Short mmCIF file of C-alpha atoms in Angstrom, two decimals:
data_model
loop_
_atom_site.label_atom_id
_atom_site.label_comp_id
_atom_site.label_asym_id
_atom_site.label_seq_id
_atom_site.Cartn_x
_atom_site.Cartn_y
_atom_site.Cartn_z
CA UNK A 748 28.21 8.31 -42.58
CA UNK A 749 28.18 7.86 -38.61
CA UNK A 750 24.40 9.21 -38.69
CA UNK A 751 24.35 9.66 -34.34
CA UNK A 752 27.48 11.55 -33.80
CA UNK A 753 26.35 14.48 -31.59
CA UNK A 754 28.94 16.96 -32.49
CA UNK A 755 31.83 17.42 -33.66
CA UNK A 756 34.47 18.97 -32.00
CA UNK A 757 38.55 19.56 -32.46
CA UNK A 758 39.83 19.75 -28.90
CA UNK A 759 43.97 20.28 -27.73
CA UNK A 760 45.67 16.82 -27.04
CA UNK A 761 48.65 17.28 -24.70
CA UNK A 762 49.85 14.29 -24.36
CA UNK A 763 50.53 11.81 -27.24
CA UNK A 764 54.10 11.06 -25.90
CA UNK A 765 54.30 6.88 -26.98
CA UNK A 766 52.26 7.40 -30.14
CA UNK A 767 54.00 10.28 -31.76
CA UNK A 768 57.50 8.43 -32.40
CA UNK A 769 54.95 6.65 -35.02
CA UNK A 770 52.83 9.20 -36.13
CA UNK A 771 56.08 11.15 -37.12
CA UNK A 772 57.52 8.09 -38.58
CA UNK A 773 61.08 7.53 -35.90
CA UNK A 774 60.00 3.88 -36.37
CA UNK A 775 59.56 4.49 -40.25
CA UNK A 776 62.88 6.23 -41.23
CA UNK A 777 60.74 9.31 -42.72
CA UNK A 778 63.12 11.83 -43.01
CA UNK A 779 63.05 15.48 -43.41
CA UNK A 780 62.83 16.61 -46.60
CA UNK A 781 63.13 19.96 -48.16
CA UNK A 782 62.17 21.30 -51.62
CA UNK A 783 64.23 23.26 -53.56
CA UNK A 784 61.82 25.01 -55.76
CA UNK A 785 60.00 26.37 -52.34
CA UNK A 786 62.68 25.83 -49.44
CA UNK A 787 59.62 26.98 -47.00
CA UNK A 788 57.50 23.92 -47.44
CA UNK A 789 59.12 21.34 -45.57
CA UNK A 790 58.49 17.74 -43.99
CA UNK A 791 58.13 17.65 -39.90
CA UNK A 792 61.39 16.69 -38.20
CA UNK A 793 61.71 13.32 -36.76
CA UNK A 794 61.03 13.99 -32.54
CA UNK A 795 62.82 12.22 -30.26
CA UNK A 796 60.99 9.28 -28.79
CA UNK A 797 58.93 10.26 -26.37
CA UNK A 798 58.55 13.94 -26.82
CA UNK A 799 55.46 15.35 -26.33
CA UNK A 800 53.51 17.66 -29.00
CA UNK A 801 51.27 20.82 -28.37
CA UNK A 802 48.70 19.42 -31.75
CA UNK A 803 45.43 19.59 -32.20
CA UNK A 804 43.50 16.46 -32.94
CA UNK A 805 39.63 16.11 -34.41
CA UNK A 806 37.46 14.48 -31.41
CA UNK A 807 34.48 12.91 -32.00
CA UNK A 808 31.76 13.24 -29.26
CA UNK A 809 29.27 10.24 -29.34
CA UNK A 810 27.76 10.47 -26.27
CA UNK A 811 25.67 7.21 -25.27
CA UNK A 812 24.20 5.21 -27.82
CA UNK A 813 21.87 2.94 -27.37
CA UNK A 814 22.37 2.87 -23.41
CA UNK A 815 26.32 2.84 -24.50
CA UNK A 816 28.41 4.98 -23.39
CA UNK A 817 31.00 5.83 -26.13
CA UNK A 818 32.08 9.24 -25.16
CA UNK A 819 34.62 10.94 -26.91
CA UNK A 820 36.73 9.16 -29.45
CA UNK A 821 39.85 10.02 -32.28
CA UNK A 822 37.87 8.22 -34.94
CA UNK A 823 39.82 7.29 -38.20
CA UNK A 824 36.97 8.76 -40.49
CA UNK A 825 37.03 12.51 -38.65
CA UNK A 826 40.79 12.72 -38.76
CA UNK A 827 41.00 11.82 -42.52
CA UNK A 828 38.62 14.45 -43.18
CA UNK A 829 40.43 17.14 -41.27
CA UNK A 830 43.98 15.83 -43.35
CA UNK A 831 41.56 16.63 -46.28
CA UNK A 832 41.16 19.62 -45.90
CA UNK A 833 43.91 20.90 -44.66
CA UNK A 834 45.27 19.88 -47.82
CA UNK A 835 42.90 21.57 -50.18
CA UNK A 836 44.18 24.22 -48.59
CA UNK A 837 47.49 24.24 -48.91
CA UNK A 838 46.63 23.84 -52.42
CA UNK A 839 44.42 27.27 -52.77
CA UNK A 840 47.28 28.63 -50.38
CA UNK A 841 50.65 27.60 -52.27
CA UNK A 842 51.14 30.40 -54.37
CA UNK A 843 49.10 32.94 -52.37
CA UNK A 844 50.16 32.80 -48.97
CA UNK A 845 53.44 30.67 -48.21
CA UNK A 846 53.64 30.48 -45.09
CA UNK A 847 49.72 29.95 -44.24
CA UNK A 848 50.18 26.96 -46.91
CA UNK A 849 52.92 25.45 -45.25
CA UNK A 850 51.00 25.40 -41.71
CA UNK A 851 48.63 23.89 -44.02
CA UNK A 852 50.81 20.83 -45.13
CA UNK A 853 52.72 20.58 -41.94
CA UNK A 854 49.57 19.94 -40.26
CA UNK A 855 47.75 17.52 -43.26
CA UNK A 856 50.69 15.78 -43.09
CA UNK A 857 51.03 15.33 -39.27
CA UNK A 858 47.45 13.88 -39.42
CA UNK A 859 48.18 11.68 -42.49
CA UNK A 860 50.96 9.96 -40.32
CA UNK A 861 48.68 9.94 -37.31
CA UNK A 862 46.63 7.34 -39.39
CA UNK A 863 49.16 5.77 -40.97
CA UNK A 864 50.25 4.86 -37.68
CA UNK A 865 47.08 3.99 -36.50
CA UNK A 866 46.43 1.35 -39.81
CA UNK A 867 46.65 -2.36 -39.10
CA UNK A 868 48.53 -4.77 -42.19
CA UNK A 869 47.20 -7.86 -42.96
CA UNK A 870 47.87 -10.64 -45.63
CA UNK A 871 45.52 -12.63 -46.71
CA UNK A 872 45.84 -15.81 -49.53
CA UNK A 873 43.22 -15.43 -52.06
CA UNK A 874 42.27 -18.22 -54.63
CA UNK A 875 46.10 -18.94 -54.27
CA UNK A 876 47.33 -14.91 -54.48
CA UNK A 877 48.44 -13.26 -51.18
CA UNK A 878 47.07 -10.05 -51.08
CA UNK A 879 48.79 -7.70 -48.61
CA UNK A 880 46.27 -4.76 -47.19
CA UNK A 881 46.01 -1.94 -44.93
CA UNK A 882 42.59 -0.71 -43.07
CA UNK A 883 41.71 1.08 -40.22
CA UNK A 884 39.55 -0.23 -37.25
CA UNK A 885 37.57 1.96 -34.75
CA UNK A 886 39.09 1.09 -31.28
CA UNK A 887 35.02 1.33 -30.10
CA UNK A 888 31.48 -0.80 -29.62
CA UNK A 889 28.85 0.87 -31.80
CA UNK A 890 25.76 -0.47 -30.72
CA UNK A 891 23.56 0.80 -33.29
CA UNK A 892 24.16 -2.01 -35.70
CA UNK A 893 25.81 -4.71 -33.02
CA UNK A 894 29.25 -3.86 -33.86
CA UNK A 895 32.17 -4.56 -31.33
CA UNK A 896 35.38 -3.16 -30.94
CA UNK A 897 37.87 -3.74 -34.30
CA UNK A 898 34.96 -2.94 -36.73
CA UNK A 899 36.25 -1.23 -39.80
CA UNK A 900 33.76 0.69 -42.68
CA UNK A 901 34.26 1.55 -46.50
CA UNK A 902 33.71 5.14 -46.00
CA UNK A 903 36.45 5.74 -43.52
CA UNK A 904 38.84 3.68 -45.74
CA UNK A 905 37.95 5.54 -49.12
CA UNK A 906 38.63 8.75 -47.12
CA UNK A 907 42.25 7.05 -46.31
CA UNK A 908 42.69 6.04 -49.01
CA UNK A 909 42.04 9.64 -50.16
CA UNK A 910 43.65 11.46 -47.91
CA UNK A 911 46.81 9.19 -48.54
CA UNK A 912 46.60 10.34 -52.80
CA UNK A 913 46.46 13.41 -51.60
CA UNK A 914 49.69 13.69 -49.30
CA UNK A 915 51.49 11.98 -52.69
CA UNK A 916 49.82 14.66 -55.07
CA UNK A 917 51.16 17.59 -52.70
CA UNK A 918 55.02 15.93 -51.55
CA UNK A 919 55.83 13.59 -54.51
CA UNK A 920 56.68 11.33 -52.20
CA UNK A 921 56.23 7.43 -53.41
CA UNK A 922 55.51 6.50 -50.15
CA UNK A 923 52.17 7.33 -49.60
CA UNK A 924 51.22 6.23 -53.46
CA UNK A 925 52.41 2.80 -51.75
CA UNK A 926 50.02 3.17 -48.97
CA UNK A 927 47.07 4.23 -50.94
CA UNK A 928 47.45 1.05 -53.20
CA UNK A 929 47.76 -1.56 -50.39
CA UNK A 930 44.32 0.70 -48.70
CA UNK A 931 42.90 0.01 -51.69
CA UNK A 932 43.47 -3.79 -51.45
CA UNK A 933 40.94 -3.93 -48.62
CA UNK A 934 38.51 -3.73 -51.32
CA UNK A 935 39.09 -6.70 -52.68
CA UNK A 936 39.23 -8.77 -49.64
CA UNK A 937 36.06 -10.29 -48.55
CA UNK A 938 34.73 -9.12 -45.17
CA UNK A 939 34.65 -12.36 -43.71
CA UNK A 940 38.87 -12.18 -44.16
CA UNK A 941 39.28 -9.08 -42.41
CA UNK A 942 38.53 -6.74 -46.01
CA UNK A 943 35.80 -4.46 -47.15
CA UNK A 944 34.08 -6.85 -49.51
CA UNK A 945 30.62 -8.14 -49.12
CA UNK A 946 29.24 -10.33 -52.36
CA UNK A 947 25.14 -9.44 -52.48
CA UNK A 948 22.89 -11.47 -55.16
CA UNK A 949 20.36 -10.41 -56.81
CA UNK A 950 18.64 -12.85 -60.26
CA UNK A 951 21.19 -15.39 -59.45
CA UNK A 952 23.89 -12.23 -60.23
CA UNK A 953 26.57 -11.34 -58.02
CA UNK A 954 27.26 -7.51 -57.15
CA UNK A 955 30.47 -6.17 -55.11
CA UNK A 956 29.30 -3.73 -52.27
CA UNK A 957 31.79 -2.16 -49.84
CA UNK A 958 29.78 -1.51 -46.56
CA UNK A 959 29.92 1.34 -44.21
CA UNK A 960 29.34 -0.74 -41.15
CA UNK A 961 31.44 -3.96 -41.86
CA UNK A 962 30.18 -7.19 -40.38
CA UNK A 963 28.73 -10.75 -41.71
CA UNK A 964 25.52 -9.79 -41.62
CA UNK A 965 26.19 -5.41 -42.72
CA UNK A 966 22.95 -2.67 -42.46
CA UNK A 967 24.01 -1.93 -46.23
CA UNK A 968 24.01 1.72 -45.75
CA UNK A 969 23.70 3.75 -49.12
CA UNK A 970 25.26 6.85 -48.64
CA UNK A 971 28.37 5.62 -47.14
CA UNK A 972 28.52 2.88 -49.89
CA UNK A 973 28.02 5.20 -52.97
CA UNK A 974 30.88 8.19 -51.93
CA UNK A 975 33.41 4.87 -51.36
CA UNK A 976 32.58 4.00 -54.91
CA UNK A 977 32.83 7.50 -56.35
CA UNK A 978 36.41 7.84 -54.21
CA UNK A 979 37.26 4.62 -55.17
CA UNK A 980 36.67 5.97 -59.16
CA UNK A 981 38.70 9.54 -58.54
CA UNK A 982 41.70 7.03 -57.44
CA UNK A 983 41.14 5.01 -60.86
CA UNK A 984 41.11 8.55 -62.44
CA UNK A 985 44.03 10.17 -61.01
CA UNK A 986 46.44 6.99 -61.13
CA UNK A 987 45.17 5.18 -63.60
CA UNK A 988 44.96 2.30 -61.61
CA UNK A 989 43.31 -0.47 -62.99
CA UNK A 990 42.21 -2.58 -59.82
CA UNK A 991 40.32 0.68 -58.61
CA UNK A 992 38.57 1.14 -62.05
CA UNK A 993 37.66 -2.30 -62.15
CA UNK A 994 36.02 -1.91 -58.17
CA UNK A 995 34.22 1.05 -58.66
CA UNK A 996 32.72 -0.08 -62.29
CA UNK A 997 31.21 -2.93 -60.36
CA UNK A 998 30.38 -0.66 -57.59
CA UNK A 999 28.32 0.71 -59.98
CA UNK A 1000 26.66 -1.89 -61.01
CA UNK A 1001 25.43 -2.87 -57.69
CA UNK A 1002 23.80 0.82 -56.83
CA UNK A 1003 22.09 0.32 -59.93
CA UNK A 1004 20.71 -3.34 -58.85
CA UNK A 1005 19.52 -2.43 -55.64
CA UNK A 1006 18.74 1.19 -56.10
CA UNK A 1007 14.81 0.61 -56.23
CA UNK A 1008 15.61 -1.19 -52.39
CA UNK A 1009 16.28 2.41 -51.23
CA UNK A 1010 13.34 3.71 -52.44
CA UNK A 1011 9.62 5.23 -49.76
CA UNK A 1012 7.86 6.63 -52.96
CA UNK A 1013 9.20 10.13 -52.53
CA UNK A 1014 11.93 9.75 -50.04
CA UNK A 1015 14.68 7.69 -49.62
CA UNK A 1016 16.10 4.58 -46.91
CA UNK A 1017 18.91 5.01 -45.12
CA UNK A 1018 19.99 1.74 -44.65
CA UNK A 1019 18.63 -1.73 -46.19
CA UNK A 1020 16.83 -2.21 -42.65
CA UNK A 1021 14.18 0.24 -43.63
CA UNK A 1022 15.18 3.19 -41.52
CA UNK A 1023 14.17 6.17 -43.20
CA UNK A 1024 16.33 9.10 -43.84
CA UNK A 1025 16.60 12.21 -42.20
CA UNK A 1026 16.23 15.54 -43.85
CA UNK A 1027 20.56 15.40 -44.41
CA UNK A 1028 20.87 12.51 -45.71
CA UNK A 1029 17.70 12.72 -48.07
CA UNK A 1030 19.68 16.03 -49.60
CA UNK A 1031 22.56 13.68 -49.34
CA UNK A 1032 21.34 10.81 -51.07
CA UNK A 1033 19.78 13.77 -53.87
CA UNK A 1034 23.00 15.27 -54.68
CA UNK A 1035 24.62 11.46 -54.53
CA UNK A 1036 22.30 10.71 -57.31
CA UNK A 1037 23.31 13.45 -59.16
CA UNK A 1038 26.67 13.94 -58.51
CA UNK A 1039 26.31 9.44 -60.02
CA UNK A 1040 24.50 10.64 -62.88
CA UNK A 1041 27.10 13.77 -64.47
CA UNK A 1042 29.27 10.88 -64.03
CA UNK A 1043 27.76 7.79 -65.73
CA UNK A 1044 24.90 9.70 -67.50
CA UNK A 1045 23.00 6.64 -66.70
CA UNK A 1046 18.73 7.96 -66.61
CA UNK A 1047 18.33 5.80 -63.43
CA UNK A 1048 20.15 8.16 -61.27
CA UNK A 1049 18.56 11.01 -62.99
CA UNK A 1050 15.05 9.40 -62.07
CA UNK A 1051 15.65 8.68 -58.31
CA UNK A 1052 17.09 12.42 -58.27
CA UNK A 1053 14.28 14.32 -59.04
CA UNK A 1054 12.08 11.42 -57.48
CA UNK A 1055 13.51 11.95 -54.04
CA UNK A 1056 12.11 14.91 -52.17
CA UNK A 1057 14.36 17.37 -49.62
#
């Protein structure tokens, strides 16, 4: 997780005139759609090109890093979240409060669009298959591990990926299913093609990893790394999708192999660089190691759990 954002605030955007005749899908053909069990909930209406939007939009202040300026910024990662839970809302909402659960979906789904607009396709030929993928780049430098403008991260695209399951779960709509599976892809393409695929060795074995910070040479962040893998397995669960089983079993794998690489004696490394964790994310990395071992019941999660101090 971006470990030197300095807040976190959601902030009134104006003006979104160009970019909303995406977000909203004019260019797209999404259409409004009503339900007839529940006539309330209801798809957005197509604006006219151009219109303009009174929305709110999650704004990430970063402030200067590393003698960067980076300022504020409509970061990918921060608006998936929000779409999150704005749906898990709508969901606890539905059949208590109708019209507080449609504000609920409008606005998950308004956000959900917003990134879908915002997601770059590529196409890539892999040991002779083309493999078509979407991902989402941060339109910023972040100096704290040498990364220019265009850099993408597993974490961010799990939570897309997420946030795109969910918006099919709560319309029925095929479309975002559609999505999801090409974010997905991204996974399987190695970072040096544009994906979210870096091959680490360890006893002359190879092990998958997805990093937070994508680049040739990655910081191999842990916490980012292990909640991709555990979103990447929900996916698998939910859709029974065998490409996502198959990523996060090997995802797996690989937190087991390099584990003990994370390990100060009674705390925990951030990164594979040796940075040591902060009081969050050494809770973090605790209740990752838990939250690993309820799934796998594998003892090695159980023994870095209640090795790793708060």
């Amino acid at each position: 997780m971006l470990k030197n954002i300095k807040r976190y605030i959601v902030i009134p955007i104006a003006i979104l005139s160009l970019a909303l005749s995406f977000i909203f899908g004019y260019f797209t053909g999404i259409s409004q759609i009503t339900y007839s069990e529940n006539p309330i909930i209801q798809y957005i209406e197509n604006p006219k090109p151009f219109t303009v939007e009174n929305v709110n939009m999650p704004v990430t202040y970063y402030g200067t890093i590393n003698g960067k300026y980076i300022g504020y910024q409509i970061t990918p990662h921060n608006v998936n979240d929000e779409a999150r839970k704005c749906f898990y809302k709508y969901l606890k909402l539905k059949n208590e409060d109708q019209e507080k659960a449609k504000n609920c979906l409008k606005r998950g789904l308004f956000l959900t669009e917003y990134l879908i607009s915002q997601s770059e396709e590529e196409t890539v030929n892999l040991n002779g298959t083309n493999i078509t993928f979407i991902i989402w780049r941060y339109n910023f430098d972040y100096p704290e591990y040498n990364l220019s403008k265009g850099w993408a991260g597993s974490l961010c695209q799990a939570g897309c990926l997420k946030t795109l399951y969910l918006a099919y779960n709560t319309t029925g709509d095929e479309r975002y299913l559609i999505l999801a599976n090409k974010a997905l892809n991204a996974f399987k393409v190695p970072v040096e093609r544009g994906g979210l695929l870096k091959i680490r060795k360890r006893n002359n074995k190879t092990y998958y990893w997805y990093p937070e910070y994508a680049s040739n040479n990655p910081p191999y962040v842990l916490n980012g790394f292990i909640t991709s893998v555990i979103w990447i397995g929900e996916f698998a669960n939910k859709t029974n999708n065998k490409n996502a089983n198959f990523l996060y079993r090997e995802g797996v794998k690989s937190i087991k192999a390099f584990i003990s690489d994370y390990d100060d004696n009674d705390w925990s490394y951030y990164d594979a660089l040796g940075h040591r964790c902060n009081k969050h994310y050494e809770h973090l990395h605790r209740l990752q190691m838990l939250w690993l071992y309820n799934l796998t019941k594998d003892e090695i999660f159980l023994k870095y759990y209640n090795k790793w101090k708060e």
